Short mmCIF file of C-alpha atoms in Angstrom, two decimals:
data_model
loop_
_atom_site.label_atom_id
_atom_site.label_comp_id
_atom_site.label_asym_id
_atom_site.label_seq_id
_atom_site.Cartn_x
_atom_site.Cartn_y
_atom_site.Cartn_z
CA MET A 1188 0.00 0.00 0.00
CA ARG A 1189 2.75 2.39 1.01
CA ARG A 1190 4.73 1.61 -2.13
CA PHE A 1191 1.64 2.03 -4.31
CA LEU A 1192 0.84 5.45 -2.82
CA SER A 1193 4.44 6.60 -3.17
CA ALA A 1194 4.52 5.48 -6.80
CA LEU A 1195 1.26 7.38 -7.38
CA ILE A 1196 2.66 10.59 -5.88
CA ALA A 1197 5.91 10.25 -7.82
CA LEU A 1198 3.95 9.67 -11.03
CA GLY A 1199 1.82 12.73 -10.36
CA LEU A 1200 4.94 14.81 -9.84
CA ILE A 1201 6.43 13.51 -13.10
CA ILE A 1202 3.23 14.44 -14.99
CA ILE A 1203 3.20 17.96 -13.49
CA LEU A 1204 6.86 18.48 -14.41
CA LEU A 1205 6.23 17.20 -17.94
CA GLU A 1206 3.47 19.80 -18.29
CA PHE A 1207 5.92 22.52 -17.31
CA LEU A 1208 8.22 21.46 -20.16
CA ASN A 1209 5.92 23.38 -22.52
CA LEU A 1210 7.05 26.62 -20.96
CA ILE A 1211 10.73 26.30 -21.84
CA PRO A 1212 12.34 26.09 -25.31
CA ASP A 1213 12.82 22.68 -26.94
CA PHE A 1214 16.02 20.80 -26.25
CA GLY A 1215 18.83 22.16 -28.42
CA ASN A 1216 16.84 25.06 -29.88
CA VAL A 1217 17.79 27.88 -27.54
CA ASP A 1218 18.16 31.40 -28.91
CA LEU A 1219 21.34 32.51 -27.20
CA SER A 1220 21.20 36.12 -28.42
CA LYS A 1221 18.17 36.73 -26.21
CA ARG A 1222 19.86 35.37 -23.10
CA VAL A 1223 22.14 37.18 -20.70
CA SER A 1224 24.88 34.62 -21.40
CA ASN A 1225 25.42 36.27 -24.76
CA SER A 1226 27.16 39.22 -23.16
CA PHE A 1227 29.16 36.86 -20.94
CA ILE A 1228 30.44 35.00 -24.03
CA ASN A 1229 31.27 38.20 -25.93
CA LYS A 1230 32.60 39.76 -22.71
CA SER A 1231 30.45 42.82 -23.42
CA VAL A 1232 28.75 43.36 -20.07
CA ASP A 1233 30.39 46.78 -19.87
CA GLY A 1234 29.47 47.53 -23.50
CA ASN A 1235 32.48 46.30 -25.48
CA ASN A 1236 31.32 45.17 -28.94
CA GLU A 1237 34.45 43.75 -30.61
CA THR A 1238 34.53 40.16 -31.80
CA ILE A 1239 36.77 38.04 -29.62
CA GLU A 1240 39.45 35.88 -31.14
CA PHE A 1241 41.64 33.34 -29.36
CA LYS A 1242 45.21 34.55 -28.64
CA LYS A 1243 44.50 37.88 -30.38
CA SER A 1244 42.02 39.90 -28.37
CA LYS A 1245 43.70 42.00 -25.72
CA ASP A 1246 42.66 43.81 -22.55
CA LEU A 1247 39.10 42.56 -22.45
CA GLU A 1248 36.95 43.19 -19.40
CA ASP A 1249 37.55 39.56 -18.50
CA GLY A 1250 40.45 37.70 -20.08
CA SER A 1251 39.71 34.08 -19.27
CA ALA A 1252 39.32 31.76 -22.26
CA ASN A 1253 36.97 29.44 -20.37
CA VAL A 1254 33.66 31.30 -20.32
CA VAL A 1255 32.29 29.20 -17.45
CA THR A 1256 35.28 30.20 -15.32
CA SER A 1257 34.81 33.84 -16.22
CA ILE A 1258 31.21 33.62 -14.99
CA VAL A 1259 32.04 31.65 -11.84
CA VAL A 1260 35.08 33.62 -10.69
CA ASN A 1261 34.53 37.03 -12.25
CA TYR A 1262 30.95 38.00 -13.11
CA ARG A 1263 29.32 35.96 -10.36
CA SER A 1264 32.26 35.76 -7.99
CA PHE A 1265 30.18 36.81 -5.01
CA ASP A 1266 28.05 33.73 -5.63
CA THR A 1267 31.17 31.58 -5.52
CA LEU A 1268 32.24 33.18 -2.26
CA GLY A 1269 28.91 32.09 -0.81
CA GLU A 1270 29.37 28.62 -2.26
CA VAL A 1271 32.80 28.29 -0.64
CA THR A 1272 31.22 29.41 2.63
CA VAL A 1273 28.55 26.71 2.31
CA LEU A 1274 31.23 24.07 1.79
CA PHE A 1275 33.14 25.42 4.78
CA THR A 1276 30.01 25.27 6.93
CA ALA A 1277 29.34 21.69 5.83
CA ALA A 1278 32.90 20.64 6.71
CA LEU A 1279 32.55 22.41 10.07
CA GLY A 1280 29.23 20.66 10.72
CA VAL A 1281 30.70 17.25 9.93
CA GLY A 1282 33.52 17.95 12.38
CA LEU A 1283 31.05 19.00 15.08
CA ILE A 1284 28.68 16.07 14.58
CA LEU A 1285 31.36 13.39 14.47
CA LYS A 1286 33.26 14.76 17.45
CA GLY A 1287 33.58 12.38 20.38
CA LEU A 1288 32.15 9.31 18.69
CA ARG A 1289 33.49 6.01 19.99
CA ARG A 1290 34.30 4.18 16.80
CA LYS A 1291 37.16 2.35 15.27
CA ARG A 1292 38.98 3.58 12.25
CA PHE A 1293 38.01 1.83 9.06
CA TYR A 1294 41.13 -0.02 8.02
CA ARG A 1295 41.92 -2.99 5.86
CA GLU A 1296 45.40 -4.29 5.28
CA PRO A 1297 46.35 -2.72 1.92
CA ASN A 1298 47.55 -5.12 -0.71
CA PHE A 1299 50.88 -4.92 -2.48
CA ILE A 1300 49.51 -3.17 -5.57
CA LEU A 1301 47.98 -0.34 -3.57
CA LYS A 1302 51.14 0.18 -1.51
CA THR A 1303 53.48 0.27 -4.49
CA ALA A 1304 51.24 2.26 -6.79
CA ASN A 1305 50.69 4.76 -3.99
CA GLY A 1306 54.37 5.69 -3.97
CA ILE A 1307 54.51 6.17 -7.72
CA LEU A 1308 51.13 7.74 -8.38
CA LEU A 1309 50.63 10.04 -5.41
CA PRO A 1310 52.95 12.85 -6.60
CA LEU A 1311 51.36 12.59 -10.03
CA ILE A 1312 47.85 12.86 -8.53
CA PHE A 1313 48.83 16.01 -6.63
CA LEU A 1314 50.57 17.41 -9.72
CA PHE A 1315 47.48 16.73 -11.84
CA GLY A 1316 45.26 18.45 -9.28
CA ALA A 1317 47.54 21.48 -9.26
CA TYR A 1318 47.60 21.53 -13.08
CA ILE A 1319 43.79 21.47 -13.16
CA PHE A 1320 43.35 24.45 -10.88
CA ILE A 1321 46.22 26.52 -12.29
CA HIS A 1322 44.77 26.14 -15.80
CA GLY A 1323 41.21 26.76 -14.65
CA HIS A 1324 40.85 29.81 -16.89
CA LEU A 1325 42.07 28.01 -20.03
CA THR A 1326 40.80 24.44 -19.90
CA PRO A 1327 37.78 22.68 -18.42
CA GLY A 1328 38.24 22.36 -14.69
CA GLY A 1329 39.26 24.85 -12.07
CA GLY A 1330 39.54 25.14 -8.33
CA PHE A 1331 36.76 22.78 -7.35
CA PRO A 1332 37.71 19.75 -9.48
CA GLY A 1333 41.42 20.35 -8.79
CA GLY A 1334 40.83 20.46 -5.05
CA THR A 1335 38.75 17.30 -5.28
CA ILE A 1336 41.57 15.48 -7.08
CA ILE A 1337 44.01 16.50 -4.33
CA ALA A 1338 41.55 15.25 -1.70
CA ALA A 1339 41.34 11.95 -3.61
CA GLY A 1340 45.13 11.69 -3.22
CA ILE A 1341 44.72 12.18 0.53
CA LEU A 1342 42.09 9.41 0.53
CA VAL A 1343 44.57 7.06 -1.16
CA LEU A 1344 47.08 7.95 1.58
CA TYR A 1345 44.52 7.09 4.24
CA LEU A 1346 43.68 3.77 2.62
CA SER A 1347 47.26 2.68 2.12
CA ASN A 1348 48.90 3.84 5.35
CA GLU A 1349 47.61 2.93 8.76
CA LYS A 1350 49.56 5.58 10.64
CA PHE A 1351 48.71 8.49 8.37
CA GLU A 1352 46.98 11.45 10.02
CA LEU A 1353 46.23 14.76 8.33
CA SER A 1354 48.10 17.52 10.15
CA HIS A 1355 46.35 20.49 11.68
CA ARG A 1356 48.01 22.73 9.13
CA ALA A 1357 45.35 21.67 6.62
CA LYS A 1358 42.75 23.58 8.66
CA ILE A 1359 45.02 26.63 8.81
CA LEU A 1360 45.57 26.40 5.05
CA GLU A 1361 41.83 26.19 4.48
CA SER A 1362 40.91 29.24 6.54
CA GLY A 1363 43.93 31.15 5.20
CA MET A 1364 42.87 30.56 1.61
CA GLY A 1365 39.30 31.64 2.41
CA THR A 1366 40.74 34.84 3.85
CA VAL A 1367 42.84 35.36 0.70
CA TYR A 1368 39.65 35.17 -1.39
CA VAL A 1369 37.95 37.83 0.74
CA LEU A 1370 41.10 39.98 0.68
CA PHE A 1371 41.08 39.96 -3.13
CA GLY A 1372 37.50 41.17 -2.96
CA LEU A 1373 38.39 43.93 -0.51
CA VAL A 1374 41.32 45.12 -2.64
CA GLY A 1375 38.93 45.36 -5.58
CA LEU A 1376 36.53 47.30 -3.36
CA ILE A 1377 39.24 49.77 -2.37
CA LEU A 1378 40.70 50.23 -5.86
CA SER A 1379 37.51 50.46 -7.93
CA GLY A 1380 34.60 50.61 -5.54
CA ILE A 1381 33.21 47.17 -6.50
CA PHE A 1382 33.65 44.08 -4.34
CA LEU A 1383 35.67 41.34 -6.14
CA ARG A 1384 36.34 43.58 -9.14
CA ASN A 1385 39.10 42.37 -11.45
CA PHE A 1386 41.79 44.96 -10.71
CA LEU A 1387 44.77 43.38 -12.52
CA PRO A 1388 45.41 43.72 -16.29
CA THR A 1389 43.67 40.93 -18.18
CA GLY A 1390 46.26 40.38 -20.92
CA VAL A 1391 45.82 38.35 -24.11
CA ILE A 1392 42.99 35.83 -24.02
CA GLY A 1393 44.23 32.23 -23.94
CA GLU A 1394 47.65 32.72 -22.35
CA LEU A 1395 48.60 31.29 -18.98
CA PHE A 1396 49.34 34.68 -17.45
CA SER A 1397 46.10 36.39 -18.32
CA ALA A 1398 42.66 37.08 -16.90
CA GLY A 1399 43.86 39.18 -13.95
CA ILE A 1400 42.74 37.85 -10.58
CA VAL A 1401 40.81 34.87 -11.99
CA PRO A 1402 43.67 32.32 -11.88
CA LEU A 1403 44.86 33.66 -8.52
CA ILE A 1404 41.41 33.20 -7.00
CA TYR A 1405 41.11 29.76 -8.57
CA VAL A 1406 44.45 28.70 -7.05
CA ALA A 1407 43.17 29.90 -3.66
CA ILE A 1408 39.90 28.01 -4.18
CA GLY A 1409 41.83 24.92 -5.27
CA PHE A 1410 43.90 24.88 -2.07
CA LYS A 1411 40.84 25.65 0.02
CA VAL A 1412 38.63 22.94 -1.48
CA GLY A 1413 41.51 20.44 -1.37
CA ALA A 1414 42.18 21.12 2.32
CA GLU A 1415 38.46 21.15 3.10
CA LEU A 1416 37.63 17.83 1.46
CA SER A 1417 40.78 16.28 2.96
CA ASN A 1418 39.55 17.43 6.35
CA LEU A 1419 36.15 15.86 5.60
CA ILE A 1420 37.84 12.56 4.73
CA SER A 1421 40.00 12.69 7.85
CA GLU A 1422 36.94 13.41 10.03
CA PHE A 1423 35.23 10.33 8.65
CA GLN A 1424 38.38 8.23 9.08
CA LYS A 1425 39.43 9.44 12.49
CA GLU A 1426 39.37 7.14 15.47
CA GLY A 1427 37.08 8.67 18.07
CA GLN A 1428 38.27 9.25 21.61
CA GLN A 1429 36.10 10.05 24.56
CA MET B 1468 14.82 13.44 -24.60
CA ILE B 1469 17.27 14.35 -21.84
CA TYR B 1470 14.53 16.49 -20.26
CA TYR B 1471 12.40 13.36 -19.89
CA ILE B 1472 15.31 11.34 -18.48
CA SER B 1473 16.02 13.92 -15.78
CA ILE B 1474 12.32 14.26 -14.89
CA ILE B 1475 11.99 10.48 -14.59
CA LEU B 1476 15.09 10.46 -12.37
CA ILE B 1477 13.47 13.10 -10.16
CA GLY B 1478 10.37 10.88 -9.97
CA ILE B 1479 12.49 7.87 -8.97
CA GLY B 1480 14.18 9.95 -6.27
CA VAL B 1481 10.83 11.13 -4.86
CA TYR B 1482 9.55 7.56 -4.92
CA GLY B 1483 12.62 6.44 -2.99
CA LEU B 1484 12.15 9.20 -0.41
CA LEU B 1485 8.51 8.23 0.17
CA SER B 1486 8.62 4.45 0.06
CA GLN B 1487 11.89 3.49 1.73
CA LYS B 1488 12.35 3.14 5.48
CA ASN B 1489 16.13 3.10 5.57
CA LEU B 1490 17.62 6.56 6.16
CA PHE B 1491 20.65 5.82 4.02
CA LYS B 1492 18.34 5.16 1.08
CA HIS B 1493 16.72 8.54 1.78
CA LEU B 1494 20.13 10.15 1.48
CA ILE B 1495 20.79 8.35 -1.81
CA SER B 1496 17.38 9.48 -3.10
CA LEU B 1497 18.22 13.08 -2.24
CA ALA B 1498 21.53 12.75 -4.10
CA LEU B 1499 19.66 11.26 -7.07
CA ILE B 1500 17.22 14.21 -7.18
CA ASP B 1501 20.18 16.58 -6.91
CA THR B 1502 21.93 14.94 -9.87
CA ALA B 1503 18.74 14.86 -11.93
CA ILE B 1504 18.12 18.57 -11.41
CA ASN B 1505 21.74 19.35 -12.32
CA LEU B 1506 21.33 17.31 -15.51
CA PHE B 1507 18.15 19.21 -16.33
CA ILE B 1508 19.70 22.64 -15.78
CA VAL B 1509 22.74 21.82 -17.92
CA SER B 1510 20.53 20.50 -20.70
CA THR B 1511 18.51 23.74 -20.84
CA GLY B 1512 21.66 25.45 -22.11
CA TYR B 1513 22.43 23.04 -24.92
CA ILE B 1514 22.25 24.29 -28.50
CA ASN B 1515 22.47 21.97 -31.50
CA GLY B 1516 25.83 22.01 -33.27
CA LYS B 1517 27.62 24.29 -30.83
CA GLU B 1518 30.78 23.70 -28.87
CA ALA B 1519 31.79 23.78 -25.22
CA PRO B 1520 32.15 27.42 -24.07
CA ILE B 1521 35.96 27.65 -24.07
CA TYR B 1522 37.98 29.83 -26.42
CA SER B 1523 40.70 27.52 -27.79
CA GLU B 1524 42.67 26.76 -30.93
CA PHE B 1525 39.75 24.72 -32.23
CA THR B 1526 37.07 27.31 -31.47
CA PRO B 1527 38.86 30.67 -31.79
CA ILE B 1528 35.60 32.53 -32.38
CA ALA B 1529 32.54 32.18 -30.18
CA ASN B 1530 30.28 29.32 -31.28
CA PHE B 1531 29.20 28.19 -27.88
CA VAL B 1532 26.39 26.62 -25.91
CA ASP B 1533 24.94 28.60 -23.02
CA PRO B 1534 27.63 28.77 -20.30
CA LEU B 1535 25.44 30.20 -17.54
CA PRO B 1536 23.60 26.94 -16.60
CA GLN B 1537 26.97 25.19 -16.44
CA ALA B 1538 28.30 27.82 -14.04
CA LEU B 1539 25.19 27.53 -11.86
CA VAL B 1540 25.45 23.73 -11.83
CA LEU B 1541 29.09 23.98 -10.75
CA THR B 1542 27.81 25.76 -7.64
CA ALA B 1543 25.03 23.22 -7.15
CA ILE B 1544 27.39 20.23 -7.39
CA VAL B 1545 29.65 21.61 -4.67
CA ILE B 1546 26.70 22.29 -2.39
CA GLY B 1547 25.41 18.78 -3.13
CA VAL B 1548 28.72 17.37 -1.90
CA GLY B 1549 28.36 19.39 1.31
CA VAL B 1550 24.81 18.15 1.88
CA LEU B 1551 25.84 14.55 1.22
CA ALA B 1552 28.78 14.72 3.64
CA LEU B 1553 26.70 16.35 6.37
CA GLY B 1554 23.92 13.79 5.87
CA ALA B 1555 26.38 10.90 6.06
CA ALA B 1556 27.85 12.29 9.29
CA MET B 1557 24.35 12.54 10.80
CA LEU B 1558 23.64 8.94 9.74
CA ILE B 1559 26.78 7.77 11.55
CA LYS B 1560 25.60 9.57 14.70
CA ILE B 1561 22.07 8.11 14.42
CA LYS B 1562 23.45 4.62 13.90
CA GLU B 1563 25.58 5.00 17.01
CA LYS B 1564 22.69 6.21 19.14
CA TYR B 1565 19.90 3.86 18.03
CA GLY B 1566 21.83 0.96 16.50
CA THR B 1567 19.68 1.06 13.37
CA LEU B 1568 18.88 3.27 10.39
CA ASN B 1569 15.30 2.09 9.97
CA VAL B 1570 12.91 4.99 10.62
CA GLU B 1571 10.20 2.89 12.25
CA GLU B 1572 12.61 1.10 14.58
CA ILE B 1573 14.10 4.44 15.59
CA ARG B 1574 10.61 5.72 16.41
CA ARG B 1575 9.83 2.58 18.43
CA GLY B 1576 13.08 2.85 20.37
CA ASP B 1577 12.27 6.45 21.24
CA LYS B 1578 9.12 5.63 23.22
#
């Protein structure tokens, strides 16, 4: 009976949502010129109307080649600051909830492959994570995926080494990088009157040293997310004392 | 097509939330709804025959799908991770206190 009623409610919800599909454009037939994203792509929010070309256009209002990054870390950077705060609050909550639990650390004797591959692959995993967040303004990726890859490396460490404990410096790194993000915003506020304004020259689109504060903020976010997720993993792995 | 897939996934998630008694399955249902909504939002920005929104050697001039839904979903994914981790931590605490994750058994043990 319970299953039948739940299926009925779920079905009703599906039918309602299918009705709402009439209100939005068909899949794949969106008129981009009517959407606000058009000015994000052409980087013309401030009224610049030149056509943008890779490795040629100079001194745009936002120099990052990855348009998603330019939205996340430049146009809607305040949003991202809130997002980072949400992640921080979640990590804090996990630490608070799991504090003082009497439980044993999850541990299985790692096999030979894991132990050996750990030594070879771990530096490469960290290097790859750093590559992802340093090139966040040029390639797909950025601070969040890069940080997650670094945290995955920490997870491998936890699985392969019984004695491994994340040091307290990870928490300092995390809060320090959050502060760096806010400081960038405050410098923008002082220099141009707008919080998180891009105050550095943006350079030629598509080069590594371009896009002003976007790569710097993404490096900060990468460290922050990496430290945060590593802390999450270590909270779940920690042996509780009481 | 992908609209229908994501709506059906939302329906499956709601069904799981309503019919299951295990709290861990509730958490998985929430994660499923989260993923389905992300899929839906990304698909609203797709345009036939256009490329990923990155200026590169292969797409030197803008010929892009809508980047804004992708940026919003990036935010949503990170928040989804936070919700999932917090929910898992709460489940560990509940399991320690009541010895079970079944909602009805927890209610019975409370009386």
